[in-house]
PDB file of C-alpha atoms in Angstrom:
ATOM      1  CA  MET A   2       1.910  16.208  -9.957  1.00  0.00           C
ATOM      2  CA  MET A   3      -0.096  13.008 -10.079  1.00  0.00           C
ATOM      3  CA  GLN A   4      -3.853  13.430 -10.261  1.00  0.00           C
ATOM      4  CA  PHE A   5      -6.559  11.023  -9.124  1.00  0.00           C
ATOM      5  CA  ARG A   6      -7.713  10.634 -12.739  1.00  0.00           C
ATOM      6  CA  ASP A   7      -4.216   9.412 -13.690  1.00  0.00           C
ATOM      7  CA  LEU A   8      -4.506   6.644 -11.110  1.00  0.00           C
ATOM      8  CA  SER A   9      -8.179   5.687 -11.218  1.00  0.00           C
ATOM      9  CA  ASP A  10      -8.090   4.989 -14.977  1.00  0.00           C
ATOM     10  CA  LEU A  11      -4.825   3.047 -14.763  1.00  0.00           C
ATOM     11  CA  SER A  12      -4.379  -0.142 -16.767  1.00  0.00           C
ATOM     12  CA  PRO A  13      -1.352  -2.368 -17.411  1.00  0.00           C
ATOM     13  CA  ASP A  14      -0.951  -0.746 -20.850  1.00  0.00           C
ATOM     14  CA  ASP A  15      -0.560   2.663 -19.160  1.00  0.00           C
ATOM     15  CA  LEU A  16       2.537   1.338 -17.406  1.00  0.00           C
ATOM     16  CA  ALA A  17       4.323   0.117 -20.529  1.00  0.00           C
ATOM     17  CA  VAL A  18       6.273   3.373 -20.770  1.00  0.00           C
ATOM     18  CA  GLY A  19       8.194   4.590 -17.756  1.00  0.00           C
ATOM     19  CA  GLN A  20       8.755   1.261 -16.074  1.00  0.00           C
ATOM     20  CA  SER A  21      12.156   0.360 -14.752  1.00  0.00           C
ATOM     21  CA  PRO A  22      13.609  -2.247 -12.394  1.00  0.00           C
ATOM     22  CA  LEU A  23      13.092  -0.939  -8.865  1.00  0.00           C
ATOM     23  CA  PRO A  24      14.924  -2.348  -5.840  1.00  0.00           C
ATOM     24  CA  VAL A  25      12.251  -3.262  -3.287  1.00  0.00           C
ATOM     25  CA  ASP A  26      14.499  -2.247  -0.380  1.00  0.00           C
ATOM     26  CA  GLY A  27      15.084   1.199  -1.918  1.00  0.00           C
ATOM     27  CA  LEU A  28      11.388   1.662  -2.652  1.00  0.00           C
ATOM     28  CA  LEU A  29      10.322   0.783   0.908  1.00  0.00           C
ATOM     29  CA  THR A  30      13.198   2.620   2.596  1.00  0.00           C
ATOM     30  CA  ALA A  31      12.300   5.807   0.695  1.00  0.00           C
ATOM     31  CA  LEU A  32       8.630   5.321   1.538  1.00  0.00           C
ATOM     32  CA  ALA A  33       9.401   4.876   5.244  1.00  0.00           C
ATOM     33  CA  ALA A  34      11.606   8.002   5.215  1.00  0.00           C
ATOM     34  CA  ASP A  35       8.854  10.015   3.499  1.00  0.00           C
ATOM     35  CA  TRP A  36       6.299   8.986   6.111  1.00  0.00           C
ATOM     36  CA  GLN A  37       8.534   9.118   9.206  1.00  0.00           C
ATOM     37  CA  PRO A  38       7.498  12.724  10.118  1.00  0.00           C
ATOM     38  CA  ALA A  39       3.784  11.794  10.027  1.00  0.00           C
ATOM     39  CA  VAL A  40       4.472   8.604  12.007  1.00  0.00           C
ATOM     40  CA  GLN A  41       6.367  10.548  14.703  1.00  0.00           C
ATOM     41  CA  ALA A  42       3.771  13.346  14.797  1.00  0.00           C
ATOM     42  CA  SER A  43       1.113  10.692  15.503  1.00  0.00           C
ATOM     43  CA  ASP A  44       3.220   9.178  18.320  1.00  0.00           C
ATOM     44  CA  LEU A  45       3.630   5.888  16.451  1.00  0.00           C
ATOM     45  CA  ALA A  46       6.610   3.624  15.822  1.00  0.00           C
ATOM     46  CA  LEU A  47       7.510   2.387  12.333  1.00  0.00           C
ATOM     47  CA  GLU A  48       9.572  -0.773  11.781  1.00  0.00           C
ATOM     48  CA  LEU A  49      11.058  -1.782   8.431  1.00  0.00           C
ATOM     49  CA  ALA A  50      12.219  -5.333   7.570  1.00  0.00           C
ATOM     50  CA  ILE A  51      13.303  -6.475   4.102  1.00  0.00           C
ATOM     51  CA  GLU A  52      14.742  -9.935   3.312  1.00  0.00           C
ATOM     52  CA  PRO A  53      16.480 -10.519   1.024  1.00  0.00           C
ATOM     53  CA  ARG A  54      17.766  -7.118  -0.034  1.00  0.00           C
ATOM     54  CA  GLU A  55      18.338  -7.951  -3.706  1.00  0.00           C
ATOM     55  CA  MET A  56      14.740  -8.060  -4.958  1.00  0.00           C
ATOM     56  CA  HIS A  57      13.591  -5.953  -7.907  1.00  0.00           C
ATOM     57  CA  VAL A  58      10.132  -5.271  -9.322  1.00  0.00           C
ATOM     58  CA  LEU A  59       9.459  -3.790 -12.745  1.00  0.00           C
ATOM     59  CA  GLY A  60       7.345  -0.736 -12.260  1.00  0.00           C
ATOM     60  CA  ASP A  61       6.533   2.910 -12.300  1.00  0.00           C
ATOM     61  CA  GLU A  62       8.180   4.187  -9.125  1.00  0.00           C
ATOM     62  CA  ARG A  63       5.972   7.264  -8.771  1.00  0.00           C
ATOM     63  CA  ARG A  64       2.763   5.260  -8.964  1.00  0.00           C
ATOM     64  CA  LEU A  65       3.973   2.461  -6.700  1.00  0.00           C
ATOM     65  CA  ARG A  66       5.137   4.973  -4.087  1.00  0.00           C
ATOM     66  CA  TRP A  67       1.725   6.630  -4.237  1.00  0.00           C
ATOM     67  CA  ALA A  68      -0.148   3.316  -3.870  1.00  0.00           C
ATOM     68  CA  LEU A  69       2.011   2.031  -1.010  1.00  0.00           C
ATOM     69  CA  GLY A  70       2.106   5.497   0.561  1.00  0.00           C
ATOM     70  CA  ASN A  71      -1.678   5.532   0.660  1.00  0.00           C
ATOM     71  CA  LEU A  72      -1.643   2.243   2.555  1.00  0.00           C
ATOM     72  CA  LEU A  73       0.868   3.691   5.013  1.00  0.00           C
ATOM     73  CA  ASP A  74      -1.246   6.845   5.337  1.00  0.00           C
ATOM     74  CA  ASN A  75      -4.235   4.695   6.322  1.00  0.00           C
ATOM     75  CA  ALA A  76      -2.133   2.853   8.894  1.00  0.00           C
ATOM     76  CA  VAL A  77      -1.131   6.191  10.437  1.00  0.00           C
ATOM     77  CA  LYS A  78      -4.680   7.608  10.396  1.00  0.00           C
ATOM     78  CA  TYR A  79      -6.287   4.510  11.915  1.00  0.00           C
ATOM     79  CA  SER A  80      -3.673   3.829  14.605  1.00  0.00           C
ATOM     80  CA  LEU A  81      -3.920   5.400  18.027  1.00  0.00           C
ATOM     81  CA  PRO A  82      -0.988   7.166  19.733  1.00  0.00           C
ATOM     82  CA  GLY A  83       1.563   4.713  21.110  1.00  0.00           C
ATOM     83  CA  GLY A  84       0.805   2.198  18.344  1.00  0.00           C
ATOM     84  CA  ARG A  85       3.122   0.362  15.963  1.00  0.00           C
ATOM     85  CA  ILE A  86       3.314   0.009  12.203  1.00  0.00           C
ATOM     86  CA  SER A  87       5.525  -2.502  10.429  1.00  0.00           C
ATOM     87  CA  LEU A  88       6.464  -2.537   6.773  1.00  0.00           C
ATOM     88  CA  ALA A  89       8.097  -5.743   5.586  1.00  0.00           C
ATOM     89  CA  ALA A  90       9.080  -7.384   2.320  1.00  0.00           C
ATOM     90  CA  ARG A  91      10.137 -10.919   1.570  1.00  0.00           C
ATOM     91  CA  ARG A  92      10.524 -13.226  -1.399  1.00  0.00           C
ATOM     92  CA  LEU A  93       7.640 -15.687  -1.646  1.00  0.00           C
ATOM     93  CA  ASP A  94       9.261 -17.685  -4.414  1.00  0.00           C
ATOM     94  CA  GLU A  95      11.636 -16.968  -7.266  1.00  0.00           C
ATOM     95  CA  GLY A  96       9.041 -14.850  -9.040  1.00  0.00           C
ATOM     96  CA  THR A  97       7.163 -12.918  -6.366  1.00  0.00           C
ATOM     97  CA  ALA A  98       7.830 -10.308  -3.699  1.00  0.00           C
ATOM     98  CA  GLN A  99       5.397  -9.928  -0.829  1.00  0.00           C
ATOM     99  CA  ILE A 100       5.008  -6.563   0.900  1.00  0.00           C
ATOM    100  CA  VAL A 101       3.153  -6.576   4.218  1.00  0.00           C
ATOM    101  CA  LEU A 102       2.013  -3.468   6.054  1.00  0.00           C
ATOM    102  CA  LYS A 103       0.678  -4.173   9.536  1.00  0.00           C
ATOM    103  CA  ASP A 104      -0.653  -1.724  12.100  1.00  0.00           C
ATOM    104  CA  SER A 105      -1.925  -1.925  15.664  1.00  0.00           C
ATOM    105  CA  GLY A 106      -4.828   0.386  14.838  1.00  0.00           C
ATOM    106  CA  VAL A 107      -8.547   0.235  15.456  1.00  0.00           C
ATOM    107  CA  GLY A 108      -9.138  -2.425  12.799  1.00  0.00           C
ATOM    108  CA  ILE A 109     -11.996  -2.786  10.350  1.00  0.00           C
ATOM    109  CA  LEU A 110     -15.475  -4.029  11.169  1.00  0.00           C
ATOM    110  CA  PRO A 111     -16.475  -7.275   9.407  1.00  0.00           C
ATOM    111  CA  ARG A 112     -19.420  -5.489   7.757  1.00  0.00           C
ATOM    112  CA  ASP A 113     -16.994  -3.055   6.046  1.00  0.00           C
ATOM    113  CA  MET A 114     -14.452  -5.636   4.807  1.00  0.00           C
ATOM    114  CA  PRO A 115     -16.232  -6.618   1.528  1.00  0.00           C
ATOM    115  CA  TYR A 116     -16.363  -2.980   0.391  1.00  0.00           C
ATOM    116  CA  LEU A 117     -12.864  -1.728   1.249  1.00  0.00           C
ATOM    117  CA  PHE A 118     -11.662  -1.525  -2.340  1.00  0.00           C
ATOM    118  CA  THR A 119     -14.920  -0.009  -3.633  1.00  0.00           C
ATOM    119  CA  ARG A 120     -14.565   3.524  -4.953  1.00  0.00           C
ATOM    120  CA  PHE A 121     -15.944   6.192  -2.577  1.00  0.00           C
ATOM    121  CA  TYR A 122     -16.699   3.647   0.173  1.00  0.00           C
ATOM    122  CA  ARG A 123     -15.941   4.856   3.691  1.00  0.00           C
ATOM    123  CA  GLY A 124     -16.064   2.424   6.585  1.00  0.00           C
ATOM    124  CA  THR A 125     -17.085   3.269  10.138  1.00  0.00           C
ATOM    125  CA  PRO A 126     -14.050   3.022  12.437  1.00  0.00           C
ATOM    126  CA  PHE A 127     -14.471   2.920  16.213  1.00  0.00           C
ATOM    127  CA  ARG A 128     -11.960   3.438  19.000  1.00  0.00           C
ATOM    128  CA  PRO A 129     -11.593   0.702  21.618  1.00  0.00           C
ATOM    129  CA  ASP A 130     -13.884   2.739  23.928  1.00  0.00           C
ATOM    130  CA  GLY A 131     -16.681   2.530  21.319  1.00  0.00           C
ATOM    131  CA  SER A 132     -16.483   6.160  20.173  1.00  0.00           C
ATOM    132  CA  LEU A 133     -16.411   6.950  16.472  1.00  0.00           C
ATOM    133  CA  LEU A 134     -12.981   7.725  15.008  1.00  0.00           C
ATOM    134  CA  HIS A 135     -13.272  10.663  12.590  1.00  0.00           C
ATOM    135  CA  VAL A 136     -10.773  10.268   9.757  1.00  0.00           C
ATOM    136  CA  PRO A 137     -10.558  12.577   6.733  1.00  0.00           C
ATOM    137  CA  GLY A 138     -10.727  11.138   3.246  1.00  0.00           C
ATOM    138  CA  MET A 139     -12.816  10.656   0.122  1.00  0.00           C
ATOM    139  CA  GLY A 140     -12.963   6.862  -0.041  1.00  0.00           C
ATOM    140  CA  GLN A 141     -10.785   6.608  -3.148  1.00  0.00           C
ATOM    141  CA  GLY A 142      -7.394   5.678  -1.729  1.00  0.00           C
ATOM    142  CA  LEU A 143      -7.793   1.908  -1.429  1.00  0.00           C
ATOM    143  CA  PHE A 144      -9.615   1.699  -4.753  1.00  0.00           C
ATOM    144  CA  ILE A 145      -6.751   3.471  -6.525  1.00  0.00           C
ATOM    145  CA  SER A 146      -4.037   1.583  -4.604  1.00  0.00           C
ATOM    146  CA  LYS A 147      -5.598  -1.674  -5.754  1.00  0.00           C
ATOM    147  CA  ARG A 148      -5.688  -0.460  -9.371  1.00  0.00           C
ATOM    148  CA  VAL A 149      -1.997   0.499  -9.252  1.00  0.00           C
ATOM    149  CA  ILE A 150      -0.877  -2.783  -7.664  1.00  0.00           C
ATOM    150  CA  GLU A 151      -2.956  -4.870 -10.073  1.00  0.00           C
ATOM    151  CA  ALA A 152      -1.743  -2.837 -13.085  1.00  0.00           C
ATOM    152  CA  HIS A 153       1.782  -3.896 -12.018  1.00  0.00           C
ATOM    153  CA  GLY A 154       0.706  -7.560 -12.177  1.00  0.00           C
ATOM    154  CA  GLY A 155       0.294  -7.804  -8.407  1.00  0.00           C
ATOM    155  CA  THR A 156      -2.388  -8.570  -5.870  1.00  0.00           C
ATOM    156  CA  ILE A 157      -3.608  -6.823  -2.733  1.00  0.00           C
ATOM    157  CA  ARG A 158      -5.744  -8.032   0.171  1.00  0.00           C
ATOM    158  CA  ARG A 159      -6.509  -6.977   3.721  1.00  0.00           C
ATOM    159  CA  GLU A 160      -6.966  -8.818   6.980  1.00  0.00           C
ATOM    160  CA  SER A 161      -8.283  -7.009  10.002  1.00  0.00           C
ATOM    161  CA  TRP A 162      -9.263  -7.567  13.589  1.00  0.00           C
ATOM    162  CA  PRO A 163     -11.478  -4.901  15.212  1.00  0.00           C
ATOM    163  CA  GLY A 164      -9.623  -3.280  18.084  1.00  0.00           C
ATOM    164  CA  ARG A 165      -6.347  -5.038  17.211  1.00  0.00           C
ATOM    165  CA  GLY A 166      -5.231  -3.728  13.823  1.00  0.00           C
ATOM    166  CA  THR A 167      -5.066  -4.349  10.123  1.00  0.00           C
ATOM    167  CA  GLN A 168      -2.656  -6.099   7.802  1.00  0.00           C
ATOM    168  CA  VAL A 169      -2.385  -5.344   4.067  1.00  0.00           C
ATOM    169  CA  ILE A 170      -0.626  -7.943   1.930  1.00  0.00           C
ATOM    170  CA  CYS A 171       0.576  -7.017  -1.563  1.00  0.00           C
ATOM    171  CA  THR A 172       2.403  -9.193  -4.027  1.00  0.00           C
ATOM    172  CA  LEU A 173       4.385  -7.947  -7.019  1.00  0.00           C
ATOM    173  CA  PRO A 174       6.215  -9.953  -9.673  1.00  0.00           C
ATOM    174  CA  LEU A 175       9.996  -9.856  -9.435  1.00  0.00           C
ATOM    175  CA  THR A 176      12.254  -8.905 -12.326  1.00  0.00           C
ATOM    176  CA  SER A 177      15.924  -8.640 -13.168  1.00  0.00           C
ATOM    177  CA  PRO A 178      17.792  -5.612 -11.793  1.00  0.00           C
ATOM    178  CA  VAL A 179      18.700  -4.570 -15.354  1.00  0.00           C
ATOM    179  CA  THR A 180      16.680  -3.763 -18.438  1.00  0.00           C
ATOM    180  CA  LEU A 181      18.085  -4.811 -21.791  1.00  0.00           C
ATOM    181  CA  PRO A 182      17.014  -3.080 -25.007  1.00  0.00           C
ATOM    182  CA  LEU A 183      15.105  -5.236 -27.475  1.00  0.00           C
ATOM    183  CA  ASP A 184      16.596  -5.816 -30.890  1.00  0.00           C
ATOM    184  CA  SER A 185      14.388  -4.179 -33.502  1.00  0.00           C
ATOM    185  CA  ALA A 186      14.834  -7.121 -35.926  1.00  0.00           C
TER     186      ALA A 186
END
């Protein structure tokens, strides 16, 4: 089982062992399947769109699934019943995949945006009627997700509109679908 310490102290060197070429469509399809019960239980709809299908990233599948799963968990927790979540991937150029997670949730207040990836920071989410939305958590998820994505050579950023939702944009470098052993000479 993965522990928070394993993720919060993560560096690119920690990923040198255990990386393999991962098909982006397989990674996101598995993630969507894992989260489908929580999405349905929250009366939300989840859409998945991946183009093109033959994109691969070099990475640690367990850690990437945790990082992206945390982003999906936030989308579920901060979206109201009847809302929508979309998970999409596309090739930005020959060397980069972009993964976008968008929700129709309560959004993030401008005053909270600069601190979202700060460890232990918890924003103050409000429902459209102005009441406080109580969401469980310790304020570590986005911090650790950012560490995992960056340790894979990627980037992560958020855009949000209070009352209209949030969009998380991650980029990851693409790789070949095969790994060749290095000659020891």
